[in-house]
Short mmCIF file of C-alpha atoms and ligand atoms in Angstrom, two decimals:
data_model
loop_
_atom_site.label_atom_id
_atom_site.label_comp_id
_atom_site.label_asym_id
_atom_site.label_seq_id
_atom_site.Cartn_x
_atom_site.Cartn_y
_atom_site.Cartn_z
CA UNK T 1 -12.57 -13.23 15.88
CA UNK T 2 -13.98 -10.06 17.39
CA UNK T 3 -13.07 -6.69 15.99
CA UNK T 4 -13.79 -4.99 19.26
CA UNK T 5 -10.21 -5.03 20.55
CA UNK T 6 -8.21 -1.83 20.34
CA UNK T 7 -5.66 -1.59 17.54
CA UNK T 8 -2.54 -1.86 19.72
CA UNK T 9 -3.90 -5.08 21.18
CA UNK T 10 -4.78 -6.44 17.74
CA UNK T 11 -1.21 -5.77 16.60
CA UNK T 12 0.24 -7.79 19.46
CA UNK T 13 -2.22 -10.70 19.47
CA UNK T 14 -3.30 -10.98 15.82
CA UNK T 15 -2.89 -14.46 14.34
CA UNK T 16 -1.32 -15.99 17.44
CA UNK T 17 -3.79 -18.88 17.83
CA UNK T 18 -2.63 -21.51 20.34
CA UNK T 19 -2.97 -24.32 17.82
CA UNK T 20 -0.61 -22.46 15.49
CA UNK T 21 1.98 -21.37 18.08
CA UNK T 22 1.96 -24.54 20.24
CA UNK T 23 3.10 -22.85 23.41
CA UNK T 24 5.65 -20.41 22.04
CA UNK T 25 5.11 -16.71 21.37
CA UNK T 26 5.39 -16.49 17.58
CA UNK T 27 3.81 -18.73 14.97
CA UNK T 28 6.86 -20.70 13.78
CA UNK T 29 8.14 -20.91 10.21
CA UNK T 30 6.55 -24.00 8.68
CA UNK T 31 8.35 -24.77 5.43
CA UNK T 32 6.21 -27.14 3.42
CA UNK T 33 5.26 -28.40 0.02
CA UNK T 34 3.87 -31.84 0.94
CA UNK T 35 1.60 -32.15 3.94
CA UNK T 36 1.03 -35.71 5.23
CA UNK T 37 -2.30 -37.38 6.02
CA UNK T 38 -2.79 -40.31 8.40
CA UNK T 39 -5.63 -41.81 6.43
CA UNK T 40 -7.63 -41.34 3.28
CA UNK T 41 -10.55 -40.20 5.38
CA UNK T 42 -8.39 -37.46 6.87
CA UNK T 43 -7.16 -36.41 3.43
CA UNK T 44 -10.74 -36.07 2.22
CA UNK T 45 -11.72 -34.15 5.33
CA UNK T 46 -8.85 -31.65 5.05
CA UNK T 47 -9.35 -31.11 1.31
CA UNK T 48 -13.11 -30.61 1.54
CA UNK T 49 -12.96 -26.86 2.04
CA UNK T 50 -9.86 -25.18 0.61
CA UNK T 51 -10.54 -22.03 2.60
CA UNK T 52 -10.56 -23.88 5.94
CA UNK T 53 -7.21 -23.32 7.58
CA UNK T 54 -6.17 -26.98 7.54
CA UNK T 55 -2.85 -28.34 6.24
CA UNK T 56 -3.47 -29.66 2.77
CA UNK T 57 -0.64 -28.61 0.41
CA UNK T 58 2.11 -26.00 0.79
CA UNK T 59 0.71 -23.69 -1.85
CA UNK T 60 -2.47 -23.24 0.19
CA UNK T 61 -0.39 -22.02 3.13
CA UNK T 62 0.64 -23.17 6.57
CA UNK T 63 0.02 -21.64 10.00
CA UNK T 64 2.87 -19.19 9.26
CA UNK T 65 0.94 -17.59 6.39
CA UNK T 66 -2.48 -18.05 8.04
CA UNK T 67 -1.34 -16.15 11.14
CA UNK T 68 -0.34 -13.18 8.99
CA UNK T 69 -3.56 -13.37 6.96
CA UNK T 70 -5.63 -13.42 10.13
CA UNK T 71 -3.79 -10.48 11.68
CA UNK T 72 -4.23 -8.34 8.54
CA UNK T 73 -7.90 -9.37 8.15
CA UNK T 74 -8.59 -8.23 11.70
CA UNK T 75 -6.81 -4.88 11.24
CA UNK T 76 -8.61 -4.25 7.92
CA UNK T 77 -12.02 -5.38 9.27
CA UNK T 78 -12.40 -7.78 6.33
CA UNK T 79 -13.82 -11.20 5.59
CA UNK T 80 -10.46 -12.67 4.60
CA UNK T 81 -6.99 -11.93 3.24
CA UNK T 82 -4.94 -13.49 0.45
CA UNK T 83 -1.15 -13.17 0.39
CA UNK T 84 0.98 -12.65 -2.72
CA UNK T 85 4.69 -12.64 -3.53
CA UNK T 86 4.66 -8.82 -3.96
CA UNK T 87 2.43 -5.79 -3.65
CA UNK T 88 2.09 -5.68 -7.43
CA UNK T 89 0.90 -9.30 -7.47
CA UNK T 90 -1.74 -8.37 -4.87
CA UNK T 91 -2.96 -5.52 -7.09
CA UNK T 92 -3.12 -7.62 -10.25
CA UNK T 93 -4.69 -10.55 -8.37
CA UNK T 94 -7.39 -8.33 -6.88
CA UNK T 95 -8.25 -6.67 -10.20
CA UNK T 96 -8.30 -10.00 -12.06
CA UNK T 97 -10.65 -11.47 -9.47
CA UNK T 98 -13.34 -8.90 -10.27
CA UNK T 99 -13.15 -8.13 -14.00
CA UNK T 100 -13.82 -10.05 -17.19
CA UNK T 101 -13.45 -9.38 -20.92
CA UNK T 102 -15.76 -6.60 -22.09
CA UNK T 103 -15.68 -4.72 -18.79
CA UNK T 104 -14.68 -1.08 -18.38
CA UNK T 105 -12.60 -0.07 -15.38
CA UNK T 106 -11.57 3.29 -13.92
CA UNK T 107 -8.09 3.81 -12.48
CA UNK T 108 -6.78 6.86 -10.70
CA UNK T 109 -4.37 8.93 -12.78
CA UNK T 110 -2.10 9.12 -9.72
CA UNK T 111 -1.72 5.32 -9.49
CA UNK T 112 1.47 3.49 -8.65
CA UNK T 113 3.20 3.11 -12.01
CA UNK T 114 3.15 -0.74 -12.21
CA UNK T 115 -0.63 -0.62 -11.64
CA UNK T 116 -0.87 1.47 -14.81
CA UNK T 117 1.54 -0.78 -16.68
CA UNK T 118 -0.57 -3.86 -15.87
CA UNK T 119 -3.84 -2.11 -16.73
CA UNK T 120 -2.67 -0.62 -19.99
CA UNK T 121 -0.80 -3.83 -20.80
CA UNK T 122 -2.07 -7.28 -19.88
CA UNK T 123 -5.52 -6.16 -18.76
CA UNK T 124 -6.17 -4.24 -21.99
CA UNK T 125 -4.88 -7.19 -24.03
CA UNK T 126 -7.45 -9.35 -22.25
CA UNK T 127 -10.27 -7.16 -23.49
CA UNK T 128 -10.81 -4.94 -20.46
CA UNK T 129 -11.21 -1.27 -21.32
CA UNK T 130 -9.13 0.95 -19.05
CA UNK T 131 -9.88 4.61 -18.41
CA UNK T 132 -8.03 6.95 -16.04
CA UNK T 133 -9.71 9.49 -13.78
CA UNK T 134 -8.57 12.68 -12.06
CA UNK T 135 -7.73 11.77 -8.42
CA UNK T 136 -9.61 14.89 -7.27
CA UNK T 137 -12.81 13.90 -9.10
CA UNK T 138 -14.79 12.89 -5.97
CA UNK T 139 -18.47 12.07 -6.53
CA UNK T 140 -18.27 13.30 -10.14
CA UNK T 141 -16.75 9.94 -10.96
CA UNK T 142 -20.36 8.90 -11.54
CA UNK T 143 -20.25 10.83 -14.85
CA UNK T 144 -17.58 8.40 -16.10
CA UNK T 145 -19.60 5.29 -15.30
CA UNK T 146 -20.85 3.24 -18.24
CA UNK T 147 -23.18 0.27 -18.39
CA UNK T 148 -20.17 -2.06 -18.38
CA UNK T 149 -18.11 -0.31 -15.68
CA UNK T 150 -17.09 -3.01 -13.22
CA UNK T 151 -14.44 -1.54 -10.96
CA UNK T 152 -12.77 1.62 -9.65
CA UNK T 153 -9.12 1.23 -8.66
CA UNK T 154 -8.07 3.93 -6.22
CA UNK T 155 -4.94 4.82 -4.34
CA UNK T 156 -5.01 7.60 -1.77
CA UNK T 157 -2.86 9.56 -1.41
CA UNK T 158 -1.44 9.15 -4.91
CA UNK T 159 2.03 7.80 -5.59
CA UNK T 160 4.62 10.59 -6.06
CA UNK T 161 2.15 13.51 -5.93
CA UNK T 162 0.02 12.69 -2.85
CA UNK T 163 -3.44 13.91 -3.94
CA UNK T 164 -5.95 12.68 -1.35
CA UNK T 165 -9.15 11.23 -2.84
CA UNK T 166 -12.69 11.61 -1.58
CA UNK T 167 -13.13 7.88 -1.05
CA UNK T 168 -16.55 8.10 0.67
CA UNK T 169 -17.92 10.04 -2.32
CA UNK T 170 -16.35 7.64 -4.84
CA UNK T 171 -17.60 4.61 -2.90
CA UNK T 172 -21.12 6.05 -2.58
CA UNK T 173 -21.29 6.68 -6.34
CA UNK T 174 -19.93 3.21 -7.14
CA UNK T 175 -22.37 1.50 -4.77
CA UNK T 176 -25.33 3.12 -6.52
CA UNK T 177 -24.28 1.33 -9.71
CA UNK T 178 -23.06 -1.91 -8.13
CA UNK T 179 -19.45 -1.15 -9.12
CA UNK T 180 -16.56 -2.57 -7.09
CA UNK T 181 -14.03 -0.30 -5.38
CA UNK T 182 -10.46 -1.50 -4.75
CA UNK T 183 -8.08 0.64 -2.67
CA UNK T 184 -4.28 0.49 -2.62
CA UNK T 185 -3.90 1.34 1.07
CA UNK T 186 -0.13 0.97 1.29
CA UNK T 187 0.67 4.57 2.31
CA UNK T 188 -1.79 4.78 5.21
CA UNK T 189 -1.32 1.18 6.46
CA UNK T 190 -4.33 -0.51 8.11
CA UNK T 191 -3.80 1.80 11.09
CA UNK T 192 -4.50 5.16 9.47
CA UNK T 193 -7.22 4.24 6.94
CA UNK T 194 -9.78 1.41 6.93
CA UNK T 195 -11.22 1.34 3.40
CA UNK T 196 -13.47 -1.68 4.04
CA UNK T 197 -15.16 0.11 6.93
CA UNK T 198 -15.81 2.97 4.49
CA UNK T 199 -17.53 0.54 2.11
CA UNK T 200 -14.71 -0.39 -0.30
CA UNK T 201 -14.55 -4.03 -1.43
CA UNK T 202 -10.83 -4.84 -1.34
CA UNK T 203 -7.94 -3.15 0.48
CA UNK T 204 -4.40 -3.86 -0.71
CA UNK T 205 -1.01 -3.53 0.93
CA UNK T 206 2.48 -3.74 -0.36
CA UNK T 207 3.47 -5.58 2.86
CA UNK T 208 6.98 -4.97 1.51
CA UNK T 209 6.65 -1.42 2.89
CA UNK T 210 5.56 -0.51 6.45
CA UNK T 211 4.15 -3.86 7.57
CA UNK T 212 7.45 -5.57 6.77
CA UNK T 213 9.16 -2.42 7.95
CA UNK T 214 12.78 -3.52 7.56
CA UNK T 215 13.42 -3.46 3.78
CA UNK T 216 14.08 -7.19 3.67
CA UNK T 217 10.95 -8.85 2.24
CA UNK T 218 8.72 -8.71 -0.85
CA UNK T 219 5.09 -9.46 0.01
CA UNK T 220 1.58 -8.28 -0.81
CA UNK T 221 -1.86 -8.67 0.75
CA UNK T 222 -5.42 -8.15 -0.44
CA UNK T 223 -8.20 -8.10 2.15
CA UNK T 224 -11.75 -8.49 0.86
CA UNK T 225 -15.23 -7.97 2.24
CA UNK T 226 -17.94 -10.64 2.26
CA UNK T 227 -19.15 -9.95 -1.25
CA UNK T 228 -15.74 -10.29 -2.92
CA UNK T 229 -13.65 -12.65 -0.79
CA UNK T 230 -14.64 -15.90 -2.53
CA UNK T 231 -13.75 -14.45 -5.94
CA UNK T 232 -10.45 -13.09 -4.62
CA UNK T 233 -9.57 -16.46 -3.13
CA UNK T 234 -10.61 -18.45 -6.19
CA UNK T 235 -8.50 -16.24 -8.45
CA UNK T 236 -5.45 -16.42 -6.19
CA UNK T 237 -5.72 -20.23 -6.17
CA UNK T 238 -6.16 -20.41 -9.94
CA UNK T 239 -3.13 -18.17 -10.47
CA UNK T 240 -1.13 -20.29 -8.03
CA UNK T 241 -0.36 -17.32 -5.80
CA UNK T 242 1.50 -18.05 -2.59
CA UNK T 243 4.30 -16.53 -0.50
CA UNK T 244 7.29 -17.85 1.34
CA UNK T 245 6.77 -18.76 5.01
CA UNK T 246 10.00 -16.96 5.90
CA UNK T 247 8.67 -13.70 4.46
CA UNK T 248 5.28 -14.23 6.13
CA UNK T 249 7.06 -14.76 9.45
CA UNK T 250 9.01 -11.51 9.06
CA UNK T 251 5.82 -9.65 8.13
CA UNK T 252 4.05 -10.98 11.24
CA UNK T 253 7.01 -9.81 13.30
CA UNK T 254 6.76 -6.40 11.62
CA UNK T 255 3.09 -6.11 12.59
CA UNK T 256 3.89 -6.27 16.32
CA UNK T 257 5.79 -2.95 16.18
CA UNK T 258 3.84 -1.24 13.38
CA UNK T 259 2.12 1.30 15.63
CA UNK T 260 5.24 2.37 17.50
CA UNK T 261 7.27 2.64 14.30
CA UNK T 262 4.57 4.61 12.51
CA UNK T 263 4.31 7.13 15.32
CA UNK T 264 7.99 7.97 14.91
CA UNK T 265 7.84 7.96 11.08
CA UNK T 266 4.89 10.35 11.31
CA UNK T 267 6.44 12.75 13.83
CA UNK T 268 9.83 12.76 12.13
CA UNK T 269 8.32 13.32 8.68
CA UNK T 270 6.17 16.21 9.94
CA UNK T 271 9.26 17.85 11.48
CA UNK T 272 11.44 17.43 8.40
CA UNK T 273 8.64 18.45 6.01
CA UNK T 274 7.92 21.60 8.05
CA UNK T 275 11.58 22.51 7.86
CA UNK T 276 11.73 21.81 4.11
CA UNK T 277 8.69 24.01 3.50
CA UNK T 278 10.67 27.03 4.71
CA UNK T 279 13.76 26.43 2.57
CA UNK T 280 14.34 28.81 -0.36
CA UNK T 281 15.14 25.88 -2.72
CA UNK T 282 11.76 24.25 -2.06
CA UNK T 283 8.67 25.49 -3.93
CA UNK T 284 6.14 23.12 -2.30
CA UNK T 285 5.86 20.19 0.06
CA UNK T 286 3.40 17.50 -1.10
CA UNK T 287 2.35 15.95 2.21
CA UNK T 288 -1.32 15.22 3.02
CA UNK T 289 -1.02 16.79 6.49
CA UNK T 290 -0.04 20.15 4.94
CA UNK T 291 -2.83 22.54 4.00
CA UNK T 292 -1.66 23.17 0.46
CA UNK T 293 -1.61 19.46 -0.43
CA UNK T 294 -4.53 18.75 -2.83
CA UNK T 295 -7.20 16.96 -0.80
CA UNK T 296 -5.73 17.96 2.60
CA UNK T 297 -9.22 18.56 4.06
CA UNK T 298 -10.26 15.06 3.02
CA UNK T 299 -7.14 13.60 4.64
CA UNK T 300 -8.02 15.52 7.79
CA UNK T 301 -11.58 14.12 7.75
CA UNK T 302 -10.86 10.48 6.82
CA UNK T 303 -7.35 9.47 7.94
CA UNK T 304 -6.18 8.77 11.48
CA UNK T 305 -2.62 9.92 10.76
CA UNK T 306 0.14 10.43 8.23
CA UNK T 307 3.21 8.33 7.57
CA UNK T 308 6.81 8.97 6.56
CA UNK T 309 6.52 9.30 2.77
CA UNK T 310 6.04 12.63 0.96
CA UNK T 311 7.49 14.64 -1.91
CA UNK T 312 8.96 18.08 -2.40
CA UNK T 313 8.84 20.20 -5.53
CA UNK T 314 12.09 22.05 -6.01
CA UNK T 315 12.18 25.67 -7.13
CA UNK T 316 13.78 25.86 -10.57
CA UNK T 317 16.30 23.50 -12.10
CA UNK T 318 15.64 20.21 -13.84
CA UNK T 319 15.98 16.50 -13.10
CA UNK T 320 19.71 16.20 -13.95
CA UNK T 321 20.33 18.97 -11.38
CA UNK T 322 18.86 16.84 -8.59
CA UNK T 323 22.10 14.83 -8.67
CA UNK T 324 23.67 17.72 -6.73
CA UNK T 325 21.10 17.16 -3.97
CA UNK T 326 20.90 13.38 -3.83
CA UNK T 327 24.35 12.07 -4.79
CA UNK T 328 26.36 13.08 -1.75
CA UNK T 329 23.90 12.78 1.10
CA UNK T 330 25.34 10.98 4.12
CA UNK T 331 22.17 9.52 5.69
CA UNK T 332 19.54 9.53 2.92
CA UNK T 333 20.21 6.65 0.54
CA UNK T 334 18.74 6.46 -2.94
CA UNK T 335 16.53 3.51 -3.81
CA UNK T 336 13.07 2.36 -4.80
CA UNK T 337 10.57 1.17 -2.23
CA UNK T 338 10.10 2.70 1.22
CA UNK T 339 8.54 1.86 4.59
CA UNK T 340 11.70 0.50 6.20
CA UNK T 341 13.33 2.02 9.27
CA UNK T 342 15.77 4.02 7.12
CA UNK T 343 15.47 7.33 5.29
CA UNK T 344 15.44 7.32 1.48
CA UNK T 345 15.38 9.92 -1.27
CA UNK T 346 14.45 9.54 -4.94
CA UNK T 347 14.04 12.03 -7.79
CA UNK T 348 10.75 11.00 -9.39
CA UNK T 349 9.18 12.59 -12.44
CA UNK T 350 5.36 12.34 -12.45
CA UNK T 351 5.07 13.64 -16.03
CA UNK T 352 5.60 10.25 -17.65
CA UNK T 353 2.81 8.51 -15.75
CA UNK T 354 -0.28 10.68 -16.36
CA UNK T 355 -3.10 10.35 -18.88
CA UNK T 356 -5.94 12.73 -18.00
CA UNK T 357 -4.27 15.23 -15.67
CA UNK T 358 -1.16 17.26 -16.33
CA UNK T 359 1.60 17.55 -13.76
CA UNK T 360 2.91 21.10 -13.50
CA UNK T 361 5.82 21.66 -11.16
CA UNK T 362 8.03 24.66 -10.45
CA UNK T 363 10.95 22.25 -10.70
CA UNK T 364 11.76 18.56 -10.26
CA UNK T 365 9.87 16.38 -7.77
CA UNK T 366 11.91 14.52 -5.17
CA UNK T 367 10.26 11.82 -3.08
CA UNK T 368 11.47 11.44 0.49
CA UNK T 369 10.93 8.67 3.03
CA UNK T 370 11.70 9.70 6.58
CA UNK T 371 13.03 6.88 8.73
CA UNK T 372 13.59 6.48 12.44
CA UNK T 373 16.86 8.48 12.64
CA UNK T 374 17.20 11.69 14.67
CA UNK T 375 15.58 14.53 12.73
CA UNK T 376 18.38 17.02 13.54
CA UNK T 377 20.81 14.76 11.70
CA UNK T 378 18.39 14.30 8.78
CA UNK T 379 17.82 18.05 8.45
CA UNK T 380 21.57 18.73 8.53
CA UNK T 381 22.06 16.22 5.71
CA UNK T 382 19.27 17.76 3.58
CA UNK T 383 20.48 21.31 4.28
CA UNK T 384 23.87 20.49 2.79
CA UNK T 385 22.19 18.83 -0.21
CA UNK T 386 19.89 21.79 -0.89
CA UNK T 387 22.87 24.14 -0.69
CA UNK T 388 24.66 22.08 -3.36
CA UNK T 389 21.47 22.13 -5.46
CA UNK T 390 21.19 25.92 -5.28
CA UNK T 391 24.83 26.31 -6.29
CA UNK T 392 24.32 23.93 -9.23
CA UNK T 393 21.30 25.80 -10.63
CA UNK T 394 23.01 29.13 -9.96
CA UNK T 395 20.07 30.61 -8.05
C1 PLP K 401 5.62 -0.33 -3.57
C2 PLP K 401 4.20 -0.16 -3.84
C3 PLP K 401 3.46 -1.20 -4.40
C4 PLP K 401 4.07 -2.50 -4.85
O1 PLP K 401 4.65 -3.27 -3.89
P1 PLP K 401 5.81 -4.32 -4.25
O2 PLP K 401 5.84 -5.18 -3.05
O3 PLP K 401 7.05 -3.50 -4.47
O4 PLP K 401 5.39 -5.05 -5.48
C5 PLP K 401 2.10 -1.00 -4.58
N1 PLP K 401 1.52 0.16 -4.27
C6 PLP K 401 2.21 1.19 -3.74
C7 PLP K 401 1.49 2.44 -3.40
C8 PLP K 401 3.56 1.07 -3.52
O5 PLP K 401 4.25 2.11 -3.04
#
């Protein structure tokens, strides 16, 4: 499949092969464990190459999953994509496909917390040495490389605190030493950052977030380049990774509107963040498109846009005080995850998930996801919440 089509066209046509759709618009939901063969010869033919997209056994997927894989592969400019039952499973599956006992790996200190939990937990137990690095390290990451360094696990911008990493510098350093680079690309989506085009080996999405887009599925994807795809695939098969066709169908449906949704998330978030920046209760806005966000210049150079997720640092007060802000909001609901059409808010303390950098805030950090609502209504809701917060801390 050619990568020459423009993104909006890829979003509409990705994965919709005629022999998968059979004359309707969307690849249907094929629910399957057993697939049937007409003859032994046919069985042998279809099982010969497990990566060929031929019906063989439900765990290896059906056209419903293949259509989604193909659409994501095209958007990420990769060799192939594996699907997983969650974003976390995609992260662990990708890391496990590239490391072995005795290896040393580097993980960004701003990583999504379950990535840290897996690395410091299971991965360490398996004899892989895990070291964290400052997300703003850039090309100096080379100083942390050892003879047995196998992989750098990045995430840009960082979860909760939004530091933007110099991926080209990190990738260039890693390439010199034949070290793999894996990127958690969930925040930017395949539309606003293409890590594989920059030279990274695997790009991961919590499809749960923007690709799904409606807060109703759990799904992950890992897209690999030529040098890593076979290993990624082999590991996913050995681990028995698969995903439900119903969730894959919903994710494919989400892809069709990803660009139009993201445009509104981006615009709305920029409006609300600009307003927040001027509020007396807010010390800082941590949003890559804002100049004071660490790594903003790198975001400006490397990313094609920003999405709806950012944080604010409140001025004064402590985490228990954030209840005054978040408990009685009318439109912003409180909950984990993000990337759906709805606005969310979540007090989130970065202090507990750091190893080599120290988080210093003027007050508590509150993470905000801006949905597709009208921004005047969202701002009115937040204004009332900030007023309650100020009263509570007596400022
Ligand atoms: C949510 C998230 C994940 C994990 O996705 P799940 O589908 O919830 O397992 C991974 N990385 C980032 C950056 C996330 O925000």
